[in-house]
């Protein structure tokens, strides 16, 4: 019979501090990811953050919960994102995944949301019969350099022996791209690049209607789920990368007042824009973004920022070589949807939920 073990903030902290989380054949969480969950400003002391499934004292699966909320008309609606779900394939007949999900539903009274899920996980969520697809976002991925040596063998493993050839082709193509980009000049207006949100930006950011304020965003910049280093093979979700950094960029007008701010996340040559705050500075954002991409030799950039993507499509300076359409789906439990008004729009930014973490 499957036994469940739950961890709230204090229990998770003790679990990590004692080193007990390392006793299993695979890790249910990393130390730094657990610390990020513990520091989450929207997590209460009682909220369940991690659930383990055990069979004869052997870890067979786990699910992570990441608390969040909506505040409408002064009323708080608390819910949680499912941030991880893993089951040892050898024990799937014991149905630990369904047991874990039902426990998460119980812990949050069905107030559960999910995004960035795998096809396999999506099939399970649909089988549960309690989720609905809501608030889809259309995005773009822009490519700036060729990366055949990585992408082709990943999609077609039989081409692995050809990797040296792909590397030579990448070097040649990217060399030509670098020559072309030499002529790109730094934007001629004032902007700054920082590693986190500074005091000057806080008031500007908090003047927008957001799911996260500046202080919360800084909390997750300071407590990332991914660190730079070698991957831990015992943990099956994102935990380490060769490079993983955040950049906070401020754009000023002619009177040296903030006009736009945005957060960039750079991971192993690929860029995301978790947060963008701008009333009328989209063109300047594109110009700074393009210069950043060129100087940092970015391979690809993904954005679900609708207005920014529209400005990029109209821009003559954005130097991408190829683009693809992407969709981000959200699944909301029916119990959560029942608490939300008709025609509700969460107006999520790219980094909301757990999307800025990995």
Coordinates of C-alpha atoms in Angstrom, one line a residue:
X1 CA 0.0 0.0 0.0
X2 CA 1.3 3.5 -0.9
X3 CA 2.0 5.7 2.1
X4 CA 2.2 9.4 1.9
X5 CA 4.5 11.9 3.7
X6 CA 3.8 15.6 3.5
X7 CA 6.0 18.6 4.2
X8 CA 5.0 22.1 5.1
X9 CA 7.5 25.0 5.4
X10 CA 9.1 24.0 8.7
X11 CA 9.0 20.3 7.9
X12 CA 10.7 20.8 4.5
X13 CA 13.4 23.0 6.1
X14 CA 14.1 20.2 8.7
X15 CA 14.0 17.6 5.9
X16 CA 16.7 19.5 4.0
X17 CA 18.8 20.6 7.0
X18 CA 19.0 17.0 8.3
X19 CA 20.1 15.7 4.9
X20 CA 17.3 13.1 5.0
X21 CA 16.2 14.0 1.5
X22 CA 19.4 12.4 0.2
X23 CA 18.7 8.9 1.6
X24 CA 16.6 7.7 -1.4
X25 CA 17.5 6.2 -4.8
X26 CA 16.5 9.5 -6.4
X27 CA 16.1 13.0 -4.9
X28 CA 12.5 14.3 -4.3
X29 CA 13.9 17.9 -4.2
X30 CA 17.2 19.7 -4.3
X31 CA 18.4 21.8 -1.4
X32 CA 18.3 25.1 -3.3
X33 CA 14.8 24.3 -4.8
X34 CA 13.5 23.5 -1.3
X35 CA 14.9 26.8 0.0
X36 CA 13.1 28.7 -2.8
X37 CA 9.8 27.0 -1.8
X38 CA 10.4 27.9 1.8
X39 CA 11.2 31.6 0.9
X40 CA 8.0 31.9 -1.3
X41 CA 6.2 34.9 0.2
X42 CA 2.9 33.4 -0.8
X43 CA 3.4 30.2 1.1
X44 CA 1.8 30.0 4.6
X45 CA 3.3 28.0 7.5
X46 CA 0.7 25.3 7.0
X47 CA 0.8 25.0 3.2
X48 CA 2.0 21.6 1.9
X49 CA 5.0 22.1 -0.3
X50 CA 6.2 18.6 -1.0
X51 CA 4.4 15.2 -0.9
X52 CA 6.3 11.9 -1.0
X53 CA 4.8 8.5 -2.1
X54 CA 6.5 5.6 -0.3
X55 CA 6.0 1.8 -0.8
X56 CA 7.6 -0.3 1.9
X57 CA 9.6 2.7 3.0
X58 CA 11.0 3.1 -0.6
X59 CA 10.5 6.4 -2.4
X60 CA 8.4 5.7 -5.5
X61 CA 7.2 9.2 -6.4
X62 CA 6.7 12.8 -5.3
X63 CA 4.8 16.0 -6.2
X64 CA 5.8 19.6 -5.5
X65 CA 3.3 22.3 -4.7
X66 CA 4.1 26.0 -5.2
X67 CA 1.5 28.3 -3.4
X68 CA 0.1 31.4 -5.1
X69 CA -3.0 33.6 -4.9
X70 CA -5.4 35.9 -6.6
X71 CA -6.6 39.0 -4.9
X72 CA -9.9 40.4 -6.1
X73 CA -11.9 43.1 -4.5
X74 CA -9.9 42.6 -1.3
X75 CA -10.6 38.9 -1.2
X76 CA -7.7 36.4 -1.4
X77 CA -8.2 33.2 -3.4
X78 CA -5.3 30.8 -2.5
X79 CA -4.2 28.1 -4.8
X80 CA -1.0 26.1 -5.8
X81 CA 0.9 25.2 -8.9
X82 CA 2.0 21.7 -9.3
X83 CA 5.7 22.3 -9.9
X84 CA 6.9 18.7 -10.1
X85 CA 5.4 15.3 -10.5
X86 CA 7.5 12.2 -10.8
X87 CA 6.9 8.4 -10.3
X88 CA 9.3 5.6 -10.6
X89 CA 8.2 3.6 -13.7
X90 CA 8.7 0.3 -11.8
X91 CA 5.9 1.2 -9.5
X92 CA 3.3 2.7 -11.9
X93 CA 1.0 -0.2 -11.5
X94 CA 0.6 0.8 -7.8
X95 CA -0.8 4.1 -9.2
X96 CA 1.3 6.4 -6.9
X97 CA 0.7 9.4 -9.3
X98 CA -3.0 9.4 -8.8
X99 CA -2.5 9.0 -5.1
X100 CA -0.1 11.9 -5.0
X101 CA -2.5 14.1 -7.1
X102 CA -5.5 13.3 -4.9
X103 CA -3.5 14.3 -1.8
X104 CA -2.5 17.6 -3.5
X105 CA -6.1 18.2 -4.3
X106 CA -7.1 17.5 -0.7
X107 CA -4.3 19.8 0.7
X108 CA -5.5 22.7 -1.5
X109 CA -9.2 21.9 -1.7
X110 CA -8.8 21.3 -5.4
X111 CA -7.4 24.8 -6.0
X112 CA -4.6 23.6 -8.3
X113 CA -3.1 25.1 -11.5
X114 CA -0.5 23.6 -13.9
X115 CA 1.5 24.8 -16.8
X116 CA 4.7 23.8 -18.8
X117 CA 3.7 20.1 -18.4
X118 CA 5.0 17.2 -20.5
X119 CA 2.8 15.2 -22.8
X120 CA 2.9 12.2 -20.5
X121 CA 1.9 14.3 -17.5
X122 CA -0.8 16.0 -19.5
X123 CA -2.4 12.6 -20.4
X124 CA -2.6 11.8 -16.7
X125 CA -4.1 15.1 -15.8
X126 CA -6.8 14.6 -18.4
X127 CA -7.5 11.1 -17.1
X128 CA -8.2 12.7 -13.7
X129 CA -11.2 14.5 -15.3
X130 CA -11.0 17.5 -13.0
X131 CA -8.9 20.0 -15.1
X132 CA -9.9 22.4 -17.8
X133 CA -7.7 24.2 -20.4
X134 CA -7.8 27.9 -19.8
X135 CA -6.0 31.2 -20.6
X136 CA -3.8 29.9 -23.4
X137 CA -0.8 32.1 -24.4
X138 CA 0.7 32.4 -27.9
X139 CA 4.4 32.9 -28.0
X140 CA 7.4 33.1 -30.3
X141 CA 10.8 31.6 -30.3
X142 CA 13.4 33.5 -32.2
X143 CA 16.7 32.0 -33.3
X144 CA 19.9 34.0 -33.8
X145 CA 22.6 31.4 -34.2
X146 CA 22.7 27.8 -35.5
X147 CA 22.9 25.0 -32.9
X148 CA 22.7 21.9 -35.0
X149 CA 25.3 20.0 -32.9
X150 CA 22.8 20.1 -30.0
X151 CA 19.4 20.1 -31.6
X152 CA 19.7 17.5 -34.3
X153 CA 21.2 14.6 -32.1
X154 CA 18.6 15.4 -29.5
X155 CA 15.8 14.9 -32.0
X156 CA 17.4 12.1 -33.9
X157 CA 19.9 10.2 -31.7
X158 CA 21.0 8.1 -34.7
X159 CA 22.9 11.2 -35.9
X160 CA 25.1 11.4 -32.8
X161 CA 28.2 10.2 -34.7
X162 CA 27.8 13.2 -37.0
X163 CA 28.0 15.7 -34.1
X164 CA 31.6 16.8 -35.1
X165 CA 30.4 17.6 -38.5
X166 CA 27.4 19.6 -37.1
X167 CA 29.9 21.5 -34.9
X168 CA 31.9 22.5 -37.9
X169 CA 28.8 23.7 -39.7
X170 CA 27.7 25.6 -36.7
X171 CA 31.1 27.3 -36.4
X172 CA 31.1 28.4 -40.0
X173 CA 27.5 29.7 -40.0
X174 CA 27.9 31.5 -36.7
X175 CA 31.1 33.0 -37.8
X176 CA 29.3 34.6 -40.7
X177 CA 26.5 35.8 -38.4
X178 CA 29.1 37.4 -36.1
X179 CA 30.7 39.2 -39.0
X180 CA 27.2 40.5 -40.0
X181 CA 26.5 41.7 -36.5
X182 CA 29.7 43.7 -36.1
X183 CA 27.9 46.7 -37.6
X184 CA 25.2 46.6 -34.8
X185 CA 25.6 49.6 -32.6
X186 CA 24.8 50.1 -28.9
X187 CA 21.4 51.9 -28.4
X188 CA 21.9 55.7 -28.2
X189 CA 19.6 56.2 -25.2
X190 CA 20.3 55.7 -21.5
X191 CA 19.8 52.2 -20.0
X192 CA 21.3 50.1 -17.2
X193 CA 21.8 46.4 -16.7
X194 CA 21.7 45.1 -13.2
X195 CA 21.5 41.6 -11.6
X196 CA 18.3 42.3 -9.6
X197 CA 15.6 44.8 -9.1
X198 CA 16.9 48.0 -7.4
X199 CA 15.2 50.5 -5.2
X200 CA 14.6 52.9 -8.0
X201 CA 12.7 50.3 -10.0
X202 CA 10.4 49.1 -7.2
X203 CA 8.0 51.9 -7.3
X204 CA 7.8 51.8 -11.1
X205 CA 7.2 48.0 -11.2
X206 CA 4.6 48.1 -8.4
X207 CA 2.7 50.8 -10.3
X208 CA 1.6 48.1 -12.7
X209 CA -1.1 45.5 -12.1
X210 CA 0.9 42.4 -11.5
X211 CA 0.6 38.9 -10.1
X212 CA 4.0 39.5 -8.5
X213 CA 5.5 42.7 -7.1
X214 CA 9.1 43.7 -7.3
X215 CA 10.0 42.2 -3.9
X216 CA 8.6 38.8 -4.8
X217 CA 10.5 38.8 -8.1
X218 CA 13.7 39.6 -6.2
X219 CA 13.0 36.7 -3.8
X220 CA 13.1 34.2 -6.7
X221 CA 16.1 35.9 -8.3
X222 CA 17.9 35.4 -5.0
X223 CA 16.6 31.9 -4.5
X224 CA 16.7 30.2 -7.9
X225 CA 15.7 26.6 -8.7
X226 CA 18.7 26.3 -11.0
X227 CA 22.3 26.9 -10.1
X228 CA 25.4 27.0 -12.3
X229 CA 27.2 23.7 -12.1
X230 CA 27.1 20.0 -13.0
X231 CA 23.7 18.3 -13.2
X232 CA 22.8 16.1 -10.3
X233 CA 21.7 12.8 -11.9
X234 CA 19.6 11.9 -8.8
X235 CA 17.2 14.8 -9.4
X236 CA 15.2 14.5 -12.6
X237 CA 14.0 18.1 -13.0
X238 CA 15.9 21.3 -13.6
X239 CA 18.6 21.9 -11.0
X240 CA 21.9 22.8 -12.6
X241 CA 23.0 24.4 -15.9
X242 CA 26.3 25.4 -17.4
X243 CA 25.1 29.0 -17.2
X244 CA 22.1 30.5 -15.5
X245 CA 21.7 34.2 -14.8
X246 CA 19.1 36.9 -14.4
X247 CA 19.5 40.5 -15.8
X248 CA 17.4 43.4 -14.8
X249 CA 17.3 46.1 -17.5
X250 CA 16.2 49.7 -17.0
X251 CA 15.4 52.1 -19.8
X252 CA 15.2 55.8 -19.3
X253 CA 13.6 58.7 -21.2
X254 CA 15.2 62.0 -22.2
X255 CA 14.6 63.3 -18.7
X256 CA 16.3 60.4 -17.1
X257 CA 13.1 58.9 -15.8
X258 CA 12.3 55.3 -16.0
X259 CA 10.4 54.4 -19.1
X260 CA 10.6 50.6 -19.1
X261 CA 12.0 47.7 -17.1
X262 CA 12.3 44.1 -17.8
X263 CA 13.8 40.9 -16.5
X264 CA 15.8 38.5 -18.6
X265 CA 16.8 34.9 -17.8
X266 CA 19.7 33.4 -19.6
X267 CA 20.3 29.7 -19.5
X268 CA 22.9 27.9 -21.6
X269 CA 22.7 30.4 -24.5
X270 CA 18.8 30.6 -24.5
X271 CA 17.0 33.6 -23.3
X272 CA 13.5 34.3 -21.8
X273 CA 11.8 37.5 -20.7
X274 CA 9.9 36.6 -17.5
X275 CA 8.7 40.1 -16.8
X276 CA 8.3 43.3 -18.8
X277 CA 7.0 46.6 -17.4
X278 CA 6.4 49.3 -20.1
X279 CA 3.7 51.8 -21.0
X280 CA 5.1 53.0 -24.3
X281 CA 8.7 51.8 -24.5
X282 CA 8.4 48.7 -26.7
X283 CA 10.6 50.0 -29.5
X284 CA 13.4 50.8 -27.0
X285 CA 13.0 47.4 -25.4
X286 CA 13.4 45.7 -28.8
X287 CA 16.6 47.7 -29.5
X288 CA 18.2 47.0 -26.1
X289 CA 17.1 43.3 -26.3
X290 CA 18.6 43.0 -29.8
X291 CA 21.9 44.5 -28.6
X292 CA 21.9 42.2 -25.6
X293 CA 21.3 39.1 -27.8
X294 CA 24.1 40.0 -30.1
X295 CA 26.7 40.9 -27.5
X296 CA 25.9 37.7 -25.4
X297 CA 25.8 35.5 -28.5
X298 CA 22.3 34.3 -27.7
X299 CA 21.1 31.2 -29.6
X300 CA 17.4 31.6 -29.1
X301 CA 14.9 33.8 -27.4
X302 CA 11.4 32.8 -26.2
X303 CA 8.7 35.4 -25.5
X304 CA 5.0 35.1 -24.7
X305 CA 4.8 38.9 -24.3
X306 CA 2.1 39.7 -26.9
X307 CA 2.8 43.4 -27.3
X308 CA 6.6 42.9 -27.4
X309 CA 6.2 40.2 -30.1
X310 CA 4.1 42.5 -32.2
X311 CA 6.7 45.2 -32.0
X312 CA 9.4 42.7 -32.9
X313 CA 7.4 41.7 -36.0
X314 CA 7.3 45.3 -37.1
X315 CA 11.0 46.0 -36.2
X316 CA 13.7 46.4 -38.8
X317 CA 16.5 46.0 -36.2
X318 CA 15.7 42.6 -34.6
X319 CA 18.4 40.4 -36.2
X320 CA 16.9 36.9 -35.9
X321 CA 17.4 34.3 -38.6
X322 CA 14.3 32.1 -38.0
X323 CA 11.3 32.0 -35.7
X324 CA 8.7 29.5 -34.5
X325 CA 5.3 29.8 -33.0
X326 CA 4.8 28.4 -29.5
X327 CA 1.8 27.9 -27.3
X328 CA 1.6 27.7 -23.5
X329 CA -1.4 25.9 -22.0
X330 CA -2.7 26.3 -18.5
X331 CA -4.8 23.6 -16.7
X332 CA -7.0 24.8 -13.8
X333 CA -8.8 22.5 -11.5
X334 CA -12.6 22.9 -11.7
X335 CA -12.8 23.8 -8.0
X336 CA -10.4 26.7 -8.6
X337 CA -12.4 27.9 -11.7
X338 CA -15.6 27.9 -9.7
X339 CA -14.1 30.6 -7.4
X340 CA -13.2 32.9 -10.3
X341 CA -15.7 35.3 -11.9
X342 CA -16.9 34.9 -15.5
X343 CA -14.6 36.2 -18.1
X344 CA -11.7 36.2 -15.6
X345 CA -8.3 36.8 -17.1
X346 CA -5.3 36.2 -14.8
X347 CA -3.1 38.3 -17.2
X348 CA -0.1 36.2 -16.4
X349 CA 3.3 37.4 -17.4
X350 CA 5.9 34.9 -18.8
X351 CA 7.4 34.3 -15.4
X352 CA 4.3 33.9 -13.4
X353 CA 3.5 30.6 -11.7
X354 CA 6.8 28.6 -11.7
X355 CA 7.9 29.6 -15.2
X356 CA 10.6 32.0 -14.2
X357 CA 12.3 29.4 -12.1
X358 CA 13.7 27.1 -14.8

